[in-house]
Coordinates of C-alpha atoms in Angstrom, one line a residue:
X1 CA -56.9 7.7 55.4
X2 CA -55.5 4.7 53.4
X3 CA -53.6 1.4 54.8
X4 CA -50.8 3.2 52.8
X5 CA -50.6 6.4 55.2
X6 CA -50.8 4.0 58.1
X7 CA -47.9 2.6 57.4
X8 CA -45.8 5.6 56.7
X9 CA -44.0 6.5 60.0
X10 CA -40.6 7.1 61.2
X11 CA -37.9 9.1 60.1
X12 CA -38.3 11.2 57.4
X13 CA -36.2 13.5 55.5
X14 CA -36.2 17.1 54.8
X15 CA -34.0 17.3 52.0
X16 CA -31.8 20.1 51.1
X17 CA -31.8 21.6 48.0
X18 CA -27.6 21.2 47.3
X19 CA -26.2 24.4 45.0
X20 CA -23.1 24.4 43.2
X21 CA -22.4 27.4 41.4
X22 CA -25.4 29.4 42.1
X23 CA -27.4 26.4 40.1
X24 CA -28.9 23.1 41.8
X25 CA -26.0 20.6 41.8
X26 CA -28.3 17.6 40.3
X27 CA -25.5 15.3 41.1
X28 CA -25.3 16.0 44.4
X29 CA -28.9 15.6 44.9
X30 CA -29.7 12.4 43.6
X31 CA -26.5 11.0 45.1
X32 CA -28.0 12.5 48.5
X33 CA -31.3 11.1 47.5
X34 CA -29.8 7.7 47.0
X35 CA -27.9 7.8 50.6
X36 CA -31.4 8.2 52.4
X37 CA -32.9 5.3 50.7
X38 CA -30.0 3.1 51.4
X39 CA -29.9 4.2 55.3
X40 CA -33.5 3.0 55.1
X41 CA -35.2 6.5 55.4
X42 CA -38.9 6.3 55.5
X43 CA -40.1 9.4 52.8
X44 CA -38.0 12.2 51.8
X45 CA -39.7 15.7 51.2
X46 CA -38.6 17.8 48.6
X47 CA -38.9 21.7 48.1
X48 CA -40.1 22.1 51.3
X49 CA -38.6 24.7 53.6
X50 CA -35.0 22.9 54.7
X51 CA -34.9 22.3 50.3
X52 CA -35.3 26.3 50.1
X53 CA -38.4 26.2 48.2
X54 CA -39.1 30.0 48.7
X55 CA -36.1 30.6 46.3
X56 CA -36.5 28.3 44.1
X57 CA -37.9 29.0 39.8
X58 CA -40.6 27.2 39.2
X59 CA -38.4 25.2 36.5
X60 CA -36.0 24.6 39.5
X61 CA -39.2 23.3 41.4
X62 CA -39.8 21.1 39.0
X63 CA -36.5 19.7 38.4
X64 CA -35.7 18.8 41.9
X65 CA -38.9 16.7 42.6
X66 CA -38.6 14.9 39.1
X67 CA -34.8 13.9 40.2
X68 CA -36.2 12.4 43.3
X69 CA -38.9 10.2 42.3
X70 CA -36.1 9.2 39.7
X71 CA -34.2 8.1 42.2
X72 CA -36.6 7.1 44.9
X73 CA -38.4 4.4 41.7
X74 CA -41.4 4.3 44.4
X75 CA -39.0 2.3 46.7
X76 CA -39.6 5.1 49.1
X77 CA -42.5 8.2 49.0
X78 CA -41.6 11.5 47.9
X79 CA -43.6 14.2 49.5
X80 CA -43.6 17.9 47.6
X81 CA -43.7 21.0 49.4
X82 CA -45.9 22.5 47.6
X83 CA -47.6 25.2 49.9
X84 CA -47.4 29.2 49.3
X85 CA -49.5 32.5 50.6
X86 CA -51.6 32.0 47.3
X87 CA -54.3 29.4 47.1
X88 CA -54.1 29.3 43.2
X89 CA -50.5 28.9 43.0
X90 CA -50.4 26.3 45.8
X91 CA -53.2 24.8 43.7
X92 CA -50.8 24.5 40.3
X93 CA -47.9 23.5 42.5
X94 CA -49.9 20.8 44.0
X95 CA -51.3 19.6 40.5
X96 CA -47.4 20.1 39.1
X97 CA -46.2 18.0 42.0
X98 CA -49.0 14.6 41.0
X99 CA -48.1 15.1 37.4
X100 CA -44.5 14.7 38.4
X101 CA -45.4 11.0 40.1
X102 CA -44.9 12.7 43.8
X103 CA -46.6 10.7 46.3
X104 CA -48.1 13.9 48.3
X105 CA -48.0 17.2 49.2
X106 CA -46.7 18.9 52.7
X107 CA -48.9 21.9 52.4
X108 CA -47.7 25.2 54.9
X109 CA -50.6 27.2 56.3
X110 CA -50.7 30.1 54.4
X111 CA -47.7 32.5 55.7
X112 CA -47.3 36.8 55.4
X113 CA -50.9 36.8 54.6
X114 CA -52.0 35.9 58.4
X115 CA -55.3 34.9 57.6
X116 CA -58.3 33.6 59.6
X117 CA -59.2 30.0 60.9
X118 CA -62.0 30.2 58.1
X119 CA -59.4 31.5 55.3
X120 CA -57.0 28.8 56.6
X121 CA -59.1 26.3 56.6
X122 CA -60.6 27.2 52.9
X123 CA -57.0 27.4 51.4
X124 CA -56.4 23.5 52.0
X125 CA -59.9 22.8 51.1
X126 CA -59.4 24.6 47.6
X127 CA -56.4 22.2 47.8
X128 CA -57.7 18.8 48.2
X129 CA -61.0 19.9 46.1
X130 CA -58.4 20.2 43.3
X131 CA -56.2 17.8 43.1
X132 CA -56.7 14.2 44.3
X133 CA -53.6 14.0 46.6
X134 CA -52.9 13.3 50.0
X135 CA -52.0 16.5 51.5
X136 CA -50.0 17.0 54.6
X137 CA -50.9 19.8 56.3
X138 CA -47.8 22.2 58.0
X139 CA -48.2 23.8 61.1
X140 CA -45.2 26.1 61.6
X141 CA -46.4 29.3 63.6
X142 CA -42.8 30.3 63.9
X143 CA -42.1 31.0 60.1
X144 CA -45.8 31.5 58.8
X145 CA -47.0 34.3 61.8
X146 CA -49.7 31.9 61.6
X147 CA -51.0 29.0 63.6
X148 CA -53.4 26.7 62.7
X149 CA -55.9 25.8 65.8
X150 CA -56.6 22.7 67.2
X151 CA -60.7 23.1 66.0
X152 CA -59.3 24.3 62.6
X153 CA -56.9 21.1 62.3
X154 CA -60.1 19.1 63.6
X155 CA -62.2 20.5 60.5
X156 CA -59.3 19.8 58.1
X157 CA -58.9 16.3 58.7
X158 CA -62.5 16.0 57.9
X159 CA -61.4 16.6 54.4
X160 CA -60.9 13.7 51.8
X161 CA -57.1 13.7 50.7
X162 CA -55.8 15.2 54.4
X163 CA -53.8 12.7 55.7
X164 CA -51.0 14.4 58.3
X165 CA -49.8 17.1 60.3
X166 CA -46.2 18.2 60.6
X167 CA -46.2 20.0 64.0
X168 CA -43.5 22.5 64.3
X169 CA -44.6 24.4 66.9
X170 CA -42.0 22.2 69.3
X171 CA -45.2 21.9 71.8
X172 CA -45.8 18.2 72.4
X173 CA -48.1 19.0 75.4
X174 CA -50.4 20.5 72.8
X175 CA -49.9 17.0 70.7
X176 CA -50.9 15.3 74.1
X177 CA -54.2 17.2 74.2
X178 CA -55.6 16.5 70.9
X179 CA -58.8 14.8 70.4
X180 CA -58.8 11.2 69.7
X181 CA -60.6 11.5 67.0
X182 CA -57.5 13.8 65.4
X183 CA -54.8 10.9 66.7
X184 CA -57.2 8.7 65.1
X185 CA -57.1 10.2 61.7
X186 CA -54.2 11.8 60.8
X187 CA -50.6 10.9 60.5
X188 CA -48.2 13.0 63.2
X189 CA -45.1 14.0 62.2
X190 CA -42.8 16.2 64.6
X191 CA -41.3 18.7 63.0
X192 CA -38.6 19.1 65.3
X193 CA -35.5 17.0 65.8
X194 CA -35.4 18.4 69.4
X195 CA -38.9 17.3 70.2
X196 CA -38.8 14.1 68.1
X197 CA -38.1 11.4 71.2
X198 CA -40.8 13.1 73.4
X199 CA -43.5 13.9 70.6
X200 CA -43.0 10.0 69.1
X201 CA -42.9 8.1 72.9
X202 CA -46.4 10.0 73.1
X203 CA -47.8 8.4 70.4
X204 CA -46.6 10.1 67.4
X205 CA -46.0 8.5 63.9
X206 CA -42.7 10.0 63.2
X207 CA -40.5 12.4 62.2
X208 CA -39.6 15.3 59.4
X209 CA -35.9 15.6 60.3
X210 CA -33.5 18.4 59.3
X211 CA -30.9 16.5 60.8
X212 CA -31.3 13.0 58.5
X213 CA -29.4 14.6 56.0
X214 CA -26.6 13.8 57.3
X215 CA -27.0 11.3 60.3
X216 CA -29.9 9.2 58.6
X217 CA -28.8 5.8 60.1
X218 CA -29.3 7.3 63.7
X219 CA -32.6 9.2 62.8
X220 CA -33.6 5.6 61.6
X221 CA -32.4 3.9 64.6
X222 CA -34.1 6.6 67.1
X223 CA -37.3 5.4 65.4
X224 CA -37.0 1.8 65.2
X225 CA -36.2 2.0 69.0
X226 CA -39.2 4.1 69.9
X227 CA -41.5 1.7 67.7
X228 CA -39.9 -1.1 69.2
X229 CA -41.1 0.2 73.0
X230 CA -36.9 0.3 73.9
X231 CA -37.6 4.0 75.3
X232 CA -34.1 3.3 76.7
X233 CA -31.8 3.0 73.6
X234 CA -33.6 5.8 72.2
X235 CA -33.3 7.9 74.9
X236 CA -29.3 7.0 74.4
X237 CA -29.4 7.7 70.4
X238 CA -31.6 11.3 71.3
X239 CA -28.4 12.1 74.0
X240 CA -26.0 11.3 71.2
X241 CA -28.0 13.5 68.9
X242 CA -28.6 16.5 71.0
X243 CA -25.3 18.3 70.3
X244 CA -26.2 17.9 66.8
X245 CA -29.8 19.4 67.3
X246 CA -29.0 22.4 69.1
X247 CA -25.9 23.2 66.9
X248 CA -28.5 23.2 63.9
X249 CA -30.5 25.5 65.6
X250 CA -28.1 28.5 65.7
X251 CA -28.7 30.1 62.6
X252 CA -31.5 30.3 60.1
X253 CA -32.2 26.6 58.8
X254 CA -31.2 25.3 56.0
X255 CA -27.6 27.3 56.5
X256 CA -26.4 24.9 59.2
X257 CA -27.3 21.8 58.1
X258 CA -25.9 22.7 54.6
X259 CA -22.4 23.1 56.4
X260 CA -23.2 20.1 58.2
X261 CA -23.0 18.3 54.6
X262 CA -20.6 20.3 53.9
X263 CA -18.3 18.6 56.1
X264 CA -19.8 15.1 55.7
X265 CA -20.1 14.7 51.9
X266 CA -18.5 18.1 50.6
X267 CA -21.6 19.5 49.2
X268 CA -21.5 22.9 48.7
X269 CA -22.6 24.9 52.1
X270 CA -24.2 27.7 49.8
X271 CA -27.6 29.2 50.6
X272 CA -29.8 32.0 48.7
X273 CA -29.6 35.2 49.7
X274 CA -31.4 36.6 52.1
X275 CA -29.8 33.7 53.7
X276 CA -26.7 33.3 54.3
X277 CA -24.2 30.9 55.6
X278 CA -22.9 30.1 59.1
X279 CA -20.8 31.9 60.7
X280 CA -17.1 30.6 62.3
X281 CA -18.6 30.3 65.6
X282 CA -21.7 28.1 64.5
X283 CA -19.5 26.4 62.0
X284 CA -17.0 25.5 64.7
X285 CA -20.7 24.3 67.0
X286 CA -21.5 22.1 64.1
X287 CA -18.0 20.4 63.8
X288 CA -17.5 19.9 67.0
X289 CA -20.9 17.9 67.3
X290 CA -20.5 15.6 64.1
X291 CA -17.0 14.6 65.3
X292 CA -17.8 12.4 67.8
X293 CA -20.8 10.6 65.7
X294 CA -19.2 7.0 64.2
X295 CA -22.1 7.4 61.1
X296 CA -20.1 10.6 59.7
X297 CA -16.8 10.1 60.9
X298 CA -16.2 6.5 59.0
X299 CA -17.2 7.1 56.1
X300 CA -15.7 7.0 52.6
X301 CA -17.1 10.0 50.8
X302 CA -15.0 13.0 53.0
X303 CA -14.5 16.5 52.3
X304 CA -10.6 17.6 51.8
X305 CA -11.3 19.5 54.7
X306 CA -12.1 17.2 57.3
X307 CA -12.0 13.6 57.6
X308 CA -16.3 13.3 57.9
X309 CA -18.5 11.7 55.9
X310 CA -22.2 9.4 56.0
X311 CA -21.6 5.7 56.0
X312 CA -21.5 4.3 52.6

């Protein structure tokens, strides 16, 4: 693993893929983009599953991660989803994604398909074999049918170009029990807002948020306090956030965190069918939880709607 994937840690967004009239509002994207960066965001993924990849045209694909690294001019990585239930695809997705100047891939085990350990394990080799970039690999049993076992994650990161695990699986206790060895080499993300405070006090390297979309000053200030060993004031910043995390929760991601914007920067709360969007009662969860959050409610950027927004 390079010194540069030691160093990447923190709070990290999974971006939302904004749509205005059935198309991807480009505007509201890169302004999006820009508010991350300026919050002091660590990475930002794009097209992975919060950025509604599995609806996405491969032209769409394309034009969402070369507005990123437009915006993010290397001052922050981008990370690609670029993982699907075919190896070849994921293979030209991967190879897209480099061309484009992303700075790695988040790579989902291979979902529908429910292969083996072996298959599993052979899909990100194919992968890295490929293309010469770092791959994270993405663990999310919930959403793939599949997960990817402790030995199987133990023989991945002894390939070149495997650098990280997003854990979904919202288990920290099986975090706690990896090897040493695996600690050793990989990056650990938690991919759970819920679990981020536990899984990071234990040792992990950060977070791929849903929720620093729209709070990413708080996400960033969860982190810094964990890194800084102040267990306390991020214990207080979690408590603030829980609402938040639970109300984001409710429905099929990325509907609620879509509203959430909504609300904050008036971005449009649209999803692709088969998803759909929020109903009143989560809508009505999802207010009531960013109201009382100073990051969204003083800001200059509000909907008509309701006097929310991320700090400027």
């Amino acid at each position: 693993m390079s010194d540069h994937w030691l160093r990447l840690e923190g709070a990290i967004t999974a971006l939302v893929t904004p749509f205005k009239d059935g198309k991807v509002d480009t505007v509201g994207l890169m302004s999006l983009v820009e508010c991350q960066i300026r919050h002091g965001i660590s990475a930002i993924v794009a097209c992975g599953t919060t950025g509604e990849s599995a609806t996405l045209s491969r032209a769409e694909r394309r034009m969402v991660i070369e507005r990123c690294v437009e915006v993010a001019e290397k001052n922050v990585p981008v990370i690609a989803g670029t993982g699907t239930n075919c190896t070849e695809t994921t293979v030209e997705l991967t190879t897209e994604a480099k061309t484009l100047g992303s700075d790695a891939a988040l790579i989902v085990a291979p979902y529908y398909n429910k292969p083996s350990q072996e298959g599993i394990y052979r899909h990100y080799e194919a992968v890295v074999r490929a293309v010469d970039l770092p791959v994270i690999v993405y663990n999310v049993p919930s959403r793939s049918g599949v997960d990817i076992a402790p030995r199987t994650l133990e023989r991945l990161a002894q390939l070149p170009g495997v650098v990280g695990i997003k854990d979904a699986t919202g288990d920290v206790g099986r975090f706690l029990a990896s090897s040493p060895s695996i600690k050793a080499q990989l990056c650990h993300f938690s991919g759970n807002d819920q679990t981020a405070l536990p899984f990071n006090l234990c040792g992990g390297h950060g977070t791929i948020s849903v929720a620093a979309n729209v709070v990413p000053r708080l996400m960033v200030s969860l982190h810094h306090a964990i890194t800084t060993g102040n267990a306390q004031a991020a214990v207080a910043i979690h408590q603030r956030l829980q609402p938040l995390f639970i109300a984001l929760e409710r429905e099929t991601n990325p509907g609620p965190i879509k509203y959430a914007l909504h609300l904050a920067r008036g971005l449009s709360p649209d999803v692709r069918l088969p998803l759909t969007t929020v109903s009143p009662e989560t809508a009505a969860e999802i207010r009531s939880a960013l109201e009382p959050l100073a990051e969204v409610r003083s800001a200059s950027h509000a909907s008509p709607s309701l006097p929310l927004a991320l700090a400027s």
